[in-house]
Coordinates of N, CA and C in Angstrom, one line a residue:
Chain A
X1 N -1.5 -162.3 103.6 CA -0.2 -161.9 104.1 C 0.1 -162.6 105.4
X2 N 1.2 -162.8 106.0 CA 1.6 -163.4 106.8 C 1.3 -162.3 108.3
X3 N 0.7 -163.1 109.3 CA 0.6 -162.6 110.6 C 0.5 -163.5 111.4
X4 N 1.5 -162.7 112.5 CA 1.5 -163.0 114.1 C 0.2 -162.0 115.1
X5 N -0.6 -162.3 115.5 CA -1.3 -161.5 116.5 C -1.0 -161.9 118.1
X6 N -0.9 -160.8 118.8 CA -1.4 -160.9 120.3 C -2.0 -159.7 120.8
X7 N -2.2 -160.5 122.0 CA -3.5 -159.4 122.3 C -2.6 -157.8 122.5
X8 N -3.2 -157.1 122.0 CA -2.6 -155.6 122.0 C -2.9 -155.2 123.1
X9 N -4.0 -155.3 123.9 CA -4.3 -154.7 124.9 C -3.9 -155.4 126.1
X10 N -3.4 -154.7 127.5 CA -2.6 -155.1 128.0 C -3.6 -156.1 129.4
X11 N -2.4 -157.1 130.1 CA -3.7 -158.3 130.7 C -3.2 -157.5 132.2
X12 N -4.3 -157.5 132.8 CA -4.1 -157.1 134.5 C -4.9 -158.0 135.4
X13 N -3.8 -158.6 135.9 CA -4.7 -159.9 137.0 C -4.4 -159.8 138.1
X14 N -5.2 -160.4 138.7 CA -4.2 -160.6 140.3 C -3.3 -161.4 141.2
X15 N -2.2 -161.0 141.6 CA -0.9 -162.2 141.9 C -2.2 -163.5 142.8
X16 N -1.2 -164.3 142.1 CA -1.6 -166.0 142.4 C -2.7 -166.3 141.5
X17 N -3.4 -165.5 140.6 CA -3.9 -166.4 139.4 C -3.0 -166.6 139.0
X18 N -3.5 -167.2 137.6 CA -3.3 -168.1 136.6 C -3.1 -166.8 134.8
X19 N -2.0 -166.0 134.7 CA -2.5 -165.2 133.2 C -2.2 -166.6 132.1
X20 N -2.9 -166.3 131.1 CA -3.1 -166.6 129.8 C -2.7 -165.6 129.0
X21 N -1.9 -166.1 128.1 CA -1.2 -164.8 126.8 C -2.0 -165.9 125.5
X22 N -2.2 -165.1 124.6 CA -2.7 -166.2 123.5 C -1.9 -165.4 122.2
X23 N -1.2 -166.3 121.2 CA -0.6 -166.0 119.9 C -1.2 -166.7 118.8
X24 N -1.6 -165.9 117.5 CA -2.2 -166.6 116.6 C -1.6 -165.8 115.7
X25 N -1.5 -167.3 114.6 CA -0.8 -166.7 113.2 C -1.2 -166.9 112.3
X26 N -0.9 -166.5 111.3 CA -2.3 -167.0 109.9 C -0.7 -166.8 108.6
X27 N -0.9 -167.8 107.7 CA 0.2 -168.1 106.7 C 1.6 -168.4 106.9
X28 N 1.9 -169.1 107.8 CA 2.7 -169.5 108.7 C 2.9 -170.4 108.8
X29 N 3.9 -171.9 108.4 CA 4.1 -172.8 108.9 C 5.6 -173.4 109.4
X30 N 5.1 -172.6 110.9 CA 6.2 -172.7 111.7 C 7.2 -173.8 112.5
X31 N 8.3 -173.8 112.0 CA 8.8 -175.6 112.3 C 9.0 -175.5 114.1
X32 N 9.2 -174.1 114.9 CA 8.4 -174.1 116.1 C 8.2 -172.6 116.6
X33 N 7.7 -172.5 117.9 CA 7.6 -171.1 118.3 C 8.6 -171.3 119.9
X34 N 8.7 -170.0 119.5 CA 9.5 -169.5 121.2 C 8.4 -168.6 121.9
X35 N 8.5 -168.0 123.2 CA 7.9 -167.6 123.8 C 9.3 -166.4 124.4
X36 N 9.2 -164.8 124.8 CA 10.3 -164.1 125.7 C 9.5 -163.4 126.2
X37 N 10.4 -163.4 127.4 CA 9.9 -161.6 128.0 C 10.8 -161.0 128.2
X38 N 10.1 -160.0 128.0 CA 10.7 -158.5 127.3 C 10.6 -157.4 128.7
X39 N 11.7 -156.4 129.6 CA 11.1 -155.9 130.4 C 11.7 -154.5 129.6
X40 N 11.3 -153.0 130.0 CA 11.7 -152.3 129.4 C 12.9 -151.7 129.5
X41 N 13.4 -151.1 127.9 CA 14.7 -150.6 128.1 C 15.6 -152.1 127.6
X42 N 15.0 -153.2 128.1 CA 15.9 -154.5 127.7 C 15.8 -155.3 126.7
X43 N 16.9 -156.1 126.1 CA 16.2 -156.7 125.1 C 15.5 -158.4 125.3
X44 N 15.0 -158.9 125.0 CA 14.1 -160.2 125.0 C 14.7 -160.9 125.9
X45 N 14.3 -161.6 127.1 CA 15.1 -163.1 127.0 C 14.6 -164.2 126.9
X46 N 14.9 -165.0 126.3 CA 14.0 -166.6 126.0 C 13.6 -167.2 127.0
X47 N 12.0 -167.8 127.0 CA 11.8 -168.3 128.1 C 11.6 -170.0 127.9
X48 N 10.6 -170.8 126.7 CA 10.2 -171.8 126.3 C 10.6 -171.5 124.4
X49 N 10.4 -172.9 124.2 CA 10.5 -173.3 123.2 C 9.9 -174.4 122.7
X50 N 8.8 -174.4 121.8 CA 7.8 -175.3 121.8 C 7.9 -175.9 119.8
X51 N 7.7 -177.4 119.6 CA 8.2 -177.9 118.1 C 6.5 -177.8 118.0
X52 N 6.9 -178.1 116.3 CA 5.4 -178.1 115.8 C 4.9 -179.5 116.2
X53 N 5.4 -180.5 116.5 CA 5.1 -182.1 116.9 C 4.8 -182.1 118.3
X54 N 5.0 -181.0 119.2 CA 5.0 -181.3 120.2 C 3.2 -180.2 120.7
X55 N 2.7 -180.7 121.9 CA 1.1 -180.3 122.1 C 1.4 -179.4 123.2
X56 N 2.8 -179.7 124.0 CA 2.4 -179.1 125.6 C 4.2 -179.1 125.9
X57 N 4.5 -178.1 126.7 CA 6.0 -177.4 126.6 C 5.6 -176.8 128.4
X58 N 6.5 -177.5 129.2 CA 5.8 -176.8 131.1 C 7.8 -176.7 131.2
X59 N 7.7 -175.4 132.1 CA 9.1 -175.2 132.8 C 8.5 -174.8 134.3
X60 N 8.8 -175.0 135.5 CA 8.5 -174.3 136.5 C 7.3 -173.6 136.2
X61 N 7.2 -172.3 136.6 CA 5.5 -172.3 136.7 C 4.8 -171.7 135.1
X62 N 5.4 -172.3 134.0 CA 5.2 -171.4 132.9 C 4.8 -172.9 131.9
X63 N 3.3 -172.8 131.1 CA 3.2 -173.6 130.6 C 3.2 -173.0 128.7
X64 N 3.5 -173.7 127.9 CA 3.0 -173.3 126.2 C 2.2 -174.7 125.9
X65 N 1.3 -174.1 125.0 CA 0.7 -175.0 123.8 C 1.0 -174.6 122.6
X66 N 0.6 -175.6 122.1 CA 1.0 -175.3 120.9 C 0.1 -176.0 119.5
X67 N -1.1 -175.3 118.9 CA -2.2 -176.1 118.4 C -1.6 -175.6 116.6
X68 N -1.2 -176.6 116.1 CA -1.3 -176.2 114.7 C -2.4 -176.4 113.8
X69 N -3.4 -176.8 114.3 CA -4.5 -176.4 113.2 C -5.2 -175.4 113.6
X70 N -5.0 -175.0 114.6 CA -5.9 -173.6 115.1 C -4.8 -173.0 114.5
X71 N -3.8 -173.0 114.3 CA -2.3 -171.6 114.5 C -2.8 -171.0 115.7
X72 N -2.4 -171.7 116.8 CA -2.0 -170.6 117.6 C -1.4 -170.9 119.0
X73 N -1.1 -170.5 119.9 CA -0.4 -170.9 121.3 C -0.7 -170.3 122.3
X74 N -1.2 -170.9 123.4 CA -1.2 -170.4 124.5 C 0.0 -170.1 125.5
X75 N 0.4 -169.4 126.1 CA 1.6 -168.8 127.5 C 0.5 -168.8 128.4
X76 N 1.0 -169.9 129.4 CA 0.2 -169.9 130.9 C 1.3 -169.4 132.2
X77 N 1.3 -168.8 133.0 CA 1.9 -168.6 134.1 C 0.8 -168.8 135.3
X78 N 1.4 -169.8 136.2 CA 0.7 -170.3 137.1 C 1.1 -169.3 138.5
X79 N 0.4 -169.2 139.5 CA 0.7 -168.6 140.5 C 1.4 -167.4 140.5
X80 N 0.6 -166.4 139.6 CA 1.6 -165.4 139.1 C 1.9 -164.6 140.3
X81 N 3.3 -163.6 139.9 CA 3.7 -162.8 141.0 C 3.7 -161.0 140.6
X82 N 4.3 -160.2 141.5 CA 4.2 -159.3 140.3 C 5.5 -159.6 139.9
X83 N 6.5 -159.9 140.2 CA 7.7 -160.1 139.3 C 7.9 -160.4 137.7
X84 N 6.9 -161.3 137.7 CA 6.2 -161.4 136.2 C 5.6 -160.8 135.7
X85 N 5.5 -159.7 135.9 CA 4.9 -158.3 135.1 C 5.8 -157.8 134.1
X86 N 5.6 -157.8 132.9 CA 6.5 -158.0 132.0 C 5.7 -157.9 130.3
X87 N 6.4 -157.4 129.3 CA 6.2 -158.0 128.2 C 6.4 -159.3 127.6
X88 N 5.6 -159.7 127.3 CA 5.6 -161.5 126.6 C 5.6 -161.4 124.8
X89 N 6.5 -161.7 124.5 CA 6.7 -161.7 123.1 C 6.5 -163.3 122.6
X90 N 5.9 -163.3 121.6 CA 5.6 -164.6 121.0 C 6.6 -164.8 119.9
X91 N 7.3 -165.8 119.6 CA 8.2 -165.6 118.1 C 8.0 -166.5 117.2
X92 N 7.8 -166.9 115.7 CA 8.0 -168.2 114.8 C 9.1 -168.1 114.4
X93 N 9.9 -169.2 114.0 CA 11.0 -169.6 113.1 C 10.1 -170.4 111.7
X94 N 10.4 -169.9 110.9 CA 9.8 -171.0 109.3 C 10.0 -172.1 109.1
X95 N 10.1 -173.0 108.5 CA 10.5 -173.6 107.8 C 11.5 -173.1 106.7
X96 N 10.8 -171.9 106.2 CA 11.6 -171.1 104.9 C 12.5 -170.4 105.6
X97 N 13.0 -170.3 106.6 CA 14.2 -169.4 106.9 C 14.3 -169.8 108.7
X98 N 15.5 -170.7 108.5 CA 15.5 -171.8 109.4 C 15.4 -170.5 110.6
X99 N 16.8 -169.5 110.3 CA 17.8 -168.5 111.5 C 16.8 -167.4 111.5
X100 N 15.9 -166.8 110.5 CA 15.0 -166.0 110.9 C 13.7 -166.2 112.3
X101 N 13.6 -165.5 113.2 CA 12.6 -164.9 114.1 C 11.8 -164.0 113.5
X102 N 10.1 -164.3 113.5 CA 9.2 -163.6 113.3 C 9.0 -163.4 114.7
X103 N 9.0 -162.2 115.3 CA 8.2 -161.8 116.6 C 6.9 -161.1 116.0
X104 N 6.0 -161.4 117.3 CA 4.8 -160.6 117.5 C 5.2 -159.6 118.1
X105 N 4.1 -158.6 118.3 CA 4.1 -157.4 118.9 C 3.9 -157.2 120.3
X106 N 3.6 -158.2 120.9 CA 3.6 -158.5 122.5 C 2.7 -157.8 123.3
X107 N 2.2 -158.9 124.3 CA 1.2 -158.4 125.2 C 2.0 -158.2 126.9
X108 N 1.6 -157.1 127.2 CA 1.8 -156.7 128.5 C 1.4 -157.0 129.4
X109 N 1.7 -157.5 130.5 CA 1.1 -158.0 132.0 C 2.1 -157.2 132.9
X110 N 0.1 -157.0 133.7 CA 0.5 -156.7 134.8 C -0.2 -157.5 135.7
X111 N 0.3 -157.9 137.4 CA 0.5 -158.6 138.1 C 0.3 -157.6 139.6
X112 N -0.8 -157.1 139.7 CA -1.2 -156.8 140.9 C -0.9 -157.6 142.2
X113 N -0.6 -157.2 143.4 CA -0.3 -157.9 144.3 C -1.7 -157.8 145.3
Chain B
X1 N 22.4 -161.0 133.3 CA 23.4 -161.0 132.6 C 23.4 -161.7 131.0
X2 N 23.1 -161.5 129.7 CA 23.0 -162.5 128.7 C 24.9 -162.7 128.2
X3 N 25.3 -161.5 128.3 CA 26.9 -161.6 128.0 C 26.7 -160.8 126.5
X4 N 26.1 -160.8 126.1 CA 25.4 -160.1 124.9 C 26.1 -158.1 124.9
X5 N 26.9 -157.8 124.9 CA 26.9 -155.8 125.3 C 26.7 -155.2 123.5
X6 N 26.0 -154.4 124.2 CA 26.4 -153.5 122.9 C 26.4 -151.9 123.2
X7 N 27.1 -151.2 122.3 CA 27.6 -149.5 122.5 C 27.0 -148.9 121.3
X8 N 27.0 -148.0 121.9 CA 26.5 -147.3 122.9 C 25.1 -147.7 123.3
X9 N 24.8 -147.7 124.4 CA 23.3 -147.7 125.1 C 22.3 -146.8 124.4
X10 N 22.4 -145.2 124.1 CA 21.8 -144.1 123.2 C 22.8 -143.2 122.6
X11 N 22.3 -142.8 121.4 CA 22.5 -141.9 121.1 C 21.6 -141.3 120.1
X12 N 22.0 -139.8 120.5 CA 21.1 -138.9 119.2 C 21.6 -138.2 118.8
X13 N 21.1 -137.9 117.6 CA 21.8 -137.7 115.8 C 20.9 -136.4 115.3
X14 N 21.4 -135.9 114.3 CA 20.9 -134.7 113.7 C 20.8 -135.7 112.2
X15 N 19.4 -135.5 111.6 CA 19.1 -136.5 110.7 C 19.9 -136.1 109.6
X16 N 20.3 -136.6 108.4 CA 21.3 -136.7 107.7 C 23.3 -137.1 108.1
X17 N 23.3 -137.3 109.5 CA 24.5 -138.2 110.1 C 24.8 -139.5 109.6
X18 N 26.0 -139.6 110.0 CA 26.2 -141.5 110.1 C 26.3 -141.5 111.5
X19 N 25.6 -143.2 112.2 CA 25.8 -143.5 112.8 C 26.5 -144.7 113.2
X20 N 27.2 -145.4 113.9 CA 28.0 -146.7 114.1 C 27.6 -147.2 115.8
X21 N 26.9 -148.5 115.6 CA 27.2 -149.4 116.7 C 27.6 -150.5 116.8
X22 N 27.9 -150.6 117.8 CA 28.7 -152.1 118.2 C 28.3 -153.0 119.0
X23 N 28.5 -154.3 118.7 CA 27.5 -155.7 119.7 C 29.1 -156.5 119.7
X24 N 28.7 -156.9 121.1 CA 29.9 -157.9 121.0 C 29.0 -159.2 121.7
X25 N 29.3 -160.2 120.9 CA 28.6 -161.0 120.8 C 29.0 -162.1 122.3
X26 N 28.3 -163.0 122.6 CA 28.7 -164.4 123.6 C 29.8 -164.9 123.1
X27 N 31.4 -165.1 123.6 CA 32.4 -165.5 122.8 C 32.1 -166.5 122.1
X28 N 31.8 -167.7 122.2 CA 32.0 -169.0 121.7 C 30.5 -169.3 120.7
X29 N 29.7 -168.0 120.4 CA 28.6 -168.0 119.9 C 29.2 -167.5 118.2
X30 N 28.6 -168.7 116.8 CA 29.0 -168.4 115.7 C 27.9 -167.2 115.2
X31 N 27.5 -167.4 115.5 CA 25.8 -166.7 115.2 C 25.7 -165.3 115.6
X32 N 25.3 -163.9 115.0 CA 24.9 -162.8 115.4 C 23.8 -162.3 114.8
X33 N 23.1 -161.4 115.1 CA 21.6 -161.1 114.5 C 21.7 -159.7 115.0
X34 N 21.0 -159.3 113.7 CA 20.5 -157.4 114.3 C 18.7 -157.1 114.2
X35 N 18.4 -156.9 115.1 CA 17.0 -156.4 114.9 C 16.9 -154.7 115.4
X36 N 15.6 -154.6 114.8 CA 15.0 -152.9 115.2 C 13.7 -153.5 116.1
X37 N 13.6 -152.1 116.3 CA 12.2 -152.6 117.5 C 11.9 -150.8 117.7
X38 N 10.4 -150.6 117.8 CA 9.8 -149.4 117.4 C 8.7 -149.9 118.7
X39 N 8.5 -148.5 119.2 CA 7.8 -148.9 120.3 C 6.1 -149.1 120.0
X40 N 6.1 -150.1 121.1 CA 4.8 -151.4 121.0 C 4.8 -152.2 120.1
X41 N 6.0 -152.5 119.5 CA 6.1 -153.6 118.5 C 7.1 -154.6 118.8
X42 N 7.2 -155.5 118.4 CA 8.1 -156.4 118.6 C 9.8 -156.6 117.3
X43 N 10.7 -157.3 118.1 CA 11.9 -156.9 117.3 C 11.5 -157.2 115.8
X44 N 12.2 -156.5 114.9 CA 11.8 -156.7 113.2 C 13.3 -157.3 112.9
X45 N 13.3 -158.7 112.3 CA 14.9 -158.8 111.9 C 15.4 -157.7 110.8
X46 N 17.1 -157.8 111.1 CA 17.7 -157.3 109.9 C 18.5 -157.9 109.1
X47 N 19.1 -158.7 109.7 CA 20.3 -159.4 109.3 C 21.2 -160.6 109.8
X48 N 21.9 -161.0 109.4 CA 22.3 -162.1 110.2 C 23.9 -162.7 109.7
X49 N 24.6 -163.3 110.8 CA 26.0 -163.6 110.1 C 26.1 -164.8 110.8
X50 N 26.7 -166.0 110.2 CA 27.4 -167.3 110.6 C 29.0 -166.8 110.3
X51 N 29.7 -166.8 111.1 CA 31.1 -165.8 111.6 C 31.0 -165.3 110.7
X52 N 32.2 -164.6 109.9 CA 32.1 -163.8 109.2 C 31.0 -163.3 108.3
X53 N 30.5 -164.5 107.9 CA 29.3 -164.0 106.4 C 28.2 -163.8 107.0
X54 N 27.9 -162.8 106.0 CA 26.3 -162.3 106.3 C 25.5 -163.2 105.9
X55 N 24.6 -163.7 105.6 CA 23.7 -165.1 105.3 C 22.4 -164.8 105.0
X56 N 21.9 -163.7 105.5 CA 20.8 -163.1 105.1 C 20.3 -161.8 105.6
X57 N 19.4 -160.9 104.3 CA 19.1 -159.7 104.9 C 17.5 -159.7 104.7
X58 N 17.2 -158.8 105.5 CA 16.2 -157.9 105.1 C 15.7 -157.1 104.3
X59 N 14.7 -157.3 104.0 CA 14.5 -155.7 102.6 C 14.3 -154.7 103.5
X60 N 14.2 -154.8 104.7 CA 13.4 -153.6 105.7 C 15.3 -153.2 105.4
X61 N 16.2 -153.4 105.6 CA 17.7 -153.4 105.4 C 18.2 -152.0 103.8
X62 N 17.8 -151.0 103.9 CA 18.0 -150.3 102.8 C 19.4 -150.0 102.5
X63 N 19.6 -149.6 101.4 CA 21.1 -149.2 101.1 C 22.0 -148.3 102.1
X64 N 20.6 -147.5 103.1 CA 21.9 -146.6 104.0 C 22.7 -147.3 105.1
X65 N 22.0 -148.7 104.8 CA 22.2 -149.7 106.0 C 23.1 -150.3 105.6
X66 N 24.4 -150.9 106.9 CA 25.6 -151.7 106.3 C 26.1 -152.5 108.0
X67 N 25.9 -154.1 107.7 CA 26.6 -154.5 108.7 C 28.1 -155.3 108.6
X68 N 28.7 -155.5 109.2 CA 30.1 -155.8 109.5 C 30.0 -156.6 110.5
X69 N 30.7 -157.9 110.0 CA 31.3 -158.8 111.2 C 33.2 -158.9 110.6
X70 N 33.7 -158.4 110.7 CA 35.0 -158.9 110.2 C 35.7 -160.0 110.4
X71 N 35.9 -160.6 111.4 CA 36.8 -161.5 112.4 C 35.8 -162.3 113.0
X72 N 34.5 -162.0 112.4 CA 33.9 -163.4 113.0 C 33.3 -163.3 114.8
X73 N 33.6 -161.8 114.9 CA 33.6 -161.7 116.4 C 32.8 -160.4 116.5
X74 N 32.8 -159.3 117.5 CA 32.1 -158.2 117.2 C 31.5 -158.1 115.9
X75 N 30.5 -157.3 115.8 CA 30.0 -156.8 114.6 C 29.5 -155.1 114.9
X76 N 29.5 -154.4 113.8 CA 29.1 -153.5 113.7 C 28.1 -153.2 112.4
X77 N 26.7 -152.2 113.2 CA 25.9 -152.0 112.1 C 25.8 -150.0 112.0
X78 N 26.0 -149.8 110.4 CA 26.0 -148.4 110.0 C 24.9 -147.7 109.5
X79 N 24.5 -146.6 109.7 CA 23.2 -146.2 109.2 C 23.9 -145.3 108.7
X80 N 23.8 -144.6 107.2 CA 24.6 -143.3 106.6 C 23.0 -142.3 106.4
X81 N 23.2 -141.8 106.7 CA 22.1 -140.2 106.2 C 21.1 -140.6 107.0
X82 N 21.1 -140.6 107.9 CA 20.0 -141.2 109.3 C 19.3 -140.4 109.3
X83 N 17.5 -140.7 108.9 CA 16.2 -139.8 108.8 C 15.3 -140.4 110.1
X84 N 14.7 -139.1 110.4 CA 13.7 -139.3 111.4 C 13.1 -141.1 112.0
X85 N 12.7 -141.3 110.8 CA 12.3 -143.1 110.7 C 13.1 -144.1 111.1
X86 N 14.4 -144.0 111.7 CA 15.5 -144.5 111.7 C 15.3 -144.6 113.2
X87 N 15.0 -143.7 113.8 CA 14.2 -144.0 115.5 C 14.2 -145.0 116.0
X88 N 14.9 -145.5 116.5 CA 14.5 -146.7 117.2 C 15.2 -147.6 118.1
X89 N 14.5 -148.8 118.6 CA 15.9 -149.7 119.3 C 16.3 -150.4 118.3
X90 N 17.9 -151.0 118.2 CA 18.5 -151.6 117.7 C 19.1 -152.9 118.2
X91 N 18.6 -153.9 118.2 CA 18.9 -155.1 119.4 C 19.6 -156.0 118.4
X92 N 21.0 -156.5 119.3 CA 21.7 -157.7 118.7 C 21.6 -159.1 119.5
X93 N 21.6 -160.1 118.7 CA 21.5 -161.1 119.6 C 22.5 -162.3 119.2
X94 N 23.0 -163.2 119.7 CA 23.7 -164.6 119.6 C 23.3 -165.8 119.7
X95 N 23.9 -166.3 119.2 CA 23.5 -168.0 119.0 C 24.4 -168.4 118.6
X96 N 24.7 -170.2 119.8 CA 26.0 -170.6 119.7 C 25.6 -171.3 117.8
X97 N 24.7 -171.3 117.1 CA 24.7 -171.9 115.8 C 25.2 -173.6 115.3
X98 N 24.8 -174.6 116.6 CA 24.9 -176.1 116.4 C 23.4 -176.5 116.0
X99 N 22.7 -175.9 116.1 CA 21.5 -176.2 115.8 C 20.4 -175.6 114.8
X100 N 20.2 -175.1 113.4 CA 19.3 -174.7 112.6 C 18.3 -174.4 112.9
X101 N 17.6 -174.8 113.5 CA 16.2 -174.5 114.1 C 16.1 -174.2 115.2
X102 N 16.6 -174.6 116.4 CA 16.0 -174.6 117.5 C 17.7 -173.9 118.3
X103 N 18.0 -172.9 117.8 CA 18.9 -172.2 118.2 C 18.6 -170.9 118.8
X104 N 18.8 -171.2 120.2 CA 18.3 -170.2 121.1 C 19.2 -168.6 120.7
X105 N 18.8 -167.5 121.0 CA 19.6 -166.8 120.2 C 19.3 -165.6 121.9
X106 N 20.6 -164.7 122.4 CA 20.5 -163.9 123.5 C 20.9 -163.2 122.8
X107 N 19.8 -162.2 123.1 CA 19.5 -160.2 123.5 C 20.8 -159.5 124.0
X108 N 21.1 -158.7 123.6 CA 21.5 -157.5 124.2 C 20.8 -156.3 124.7
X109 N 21.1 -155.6 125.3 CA 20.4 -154.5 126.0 C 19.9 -153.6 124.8
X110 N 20.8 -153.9 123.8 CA 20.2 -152.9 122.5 C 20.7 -151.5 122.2
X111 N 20.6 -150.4 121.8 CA 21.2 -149.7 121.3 C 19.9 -148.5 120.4
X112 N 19.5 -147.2 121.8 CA 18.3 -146.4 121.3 C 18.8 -145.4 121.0
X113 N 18.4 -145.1 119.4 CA 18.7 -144.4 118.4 C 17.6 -143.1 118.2
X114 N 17.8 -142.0 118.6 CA 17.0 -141.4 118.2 C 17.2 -140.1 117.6
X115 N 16.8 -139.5 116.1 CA 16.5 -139.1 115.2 C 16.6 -137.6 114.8
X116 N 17.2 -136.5 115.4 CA 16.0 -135.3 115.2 C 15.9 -134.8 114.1

């Protein structure tokens, strides 16, 4: 069956590392993935957007990969703050259903100062 | 600010009610989308309209479920005989719809439904 995983359990680091979120999918071939965060009470906002052709996706301090033979993607935040303390939602689009979003279930960060 | 509203923010129901909400979409966005979201999970689609037409549903989408775009602009989604399981957030989102794939689509605040 088709799955999105992220880490369920939630990441706690300390401001000015570096978090890592990691997404993996299995029966899925996704023509690309999005990346949101999610704060509570709100709904998603889009942060990156990464194609299946493409390896590496950087905005300001936010990096994606994107490995299709592994299935799976990394979300890097560089010099984190706590402001970035947030839910990170991972999403696919198919091939089979251009306007559909698969989200994952999202990993929580928190951002010690 | 996404431009995204939707109404009511909450409400709660005595299970077997109808309920009605409303998303008003980004004006110049063709595109609307309804998801649920159950806490610690991520949004589950339900449905979707290119202006007026619905284009695709969900099976998670049962018969008590009914959405409305009429005019291509607002939309409204119905829940008739709303049971406990019905719980949940309700998030709409837009997309201006020039792009098939890579069409960014903005959140609303959503719309928390809960059940008794």
């Amino acid at each position: 069956s088709q799955k999105i995983e992220q880490n369920s359990e939630a990441l706690n680091i300390q401001e000015g590392k570096t978090a890592t979120l990691t997404c993996n999918y299995t029966n899925y071939s996704p023509a690309y993935l999005q990346w949101y965060r999610q704060d509570p009470g709100r709904g998603p906002v889009f942060l990156l957007l990464i194609r299946e052709n493409e390896k590496e996706k950087r905005k300001e301090r936010l990096k994606v990969t994107f490995d299709t033979t592994l299935k799976q993607s990394l979300f890097h935040i560089t010099a984190s703050q706590p402001a970035d303390s947030a839910t990170y939602l991972c999403a696919l689009v198919a091939y089979s259903s251009a306007s559909k979003i698969i989200f994952g279930s999202g990993t929580r960060l928190s951002i010690r100062p | 600010d996404t431009g995204v509203s939707q109404n009511p923010r909450h409400k709660i129901t005595k299970r077997g009610q109808n309920v009605t909400f409303r998303c008003d979409p980004i004006s110049e966005h063709n595109r609307l989308y309804w998801y649920r979201q159950t806490l610690g999970q991520g949004p589950e689609f339900l449905t979707y309209f290119q202006n007026e037409a619905q284009l695709e549903k969900s099976r998670l989408l049962s018969d008590r479920f009914s959405a409305e775009r009429p005019k291509g602009s607002f939309s409204t989604l119905e829940i008739q005989r709303t049971e406990q399981g019905d719980s949940a957030m309700y998030l709409c989102a837009s997309s201006l719809g020039t792009s098939e794939r890579t069409d960014t689509q903005y959140f609303g605040p959503g719309t928390r439904l809960t059940v008794l």
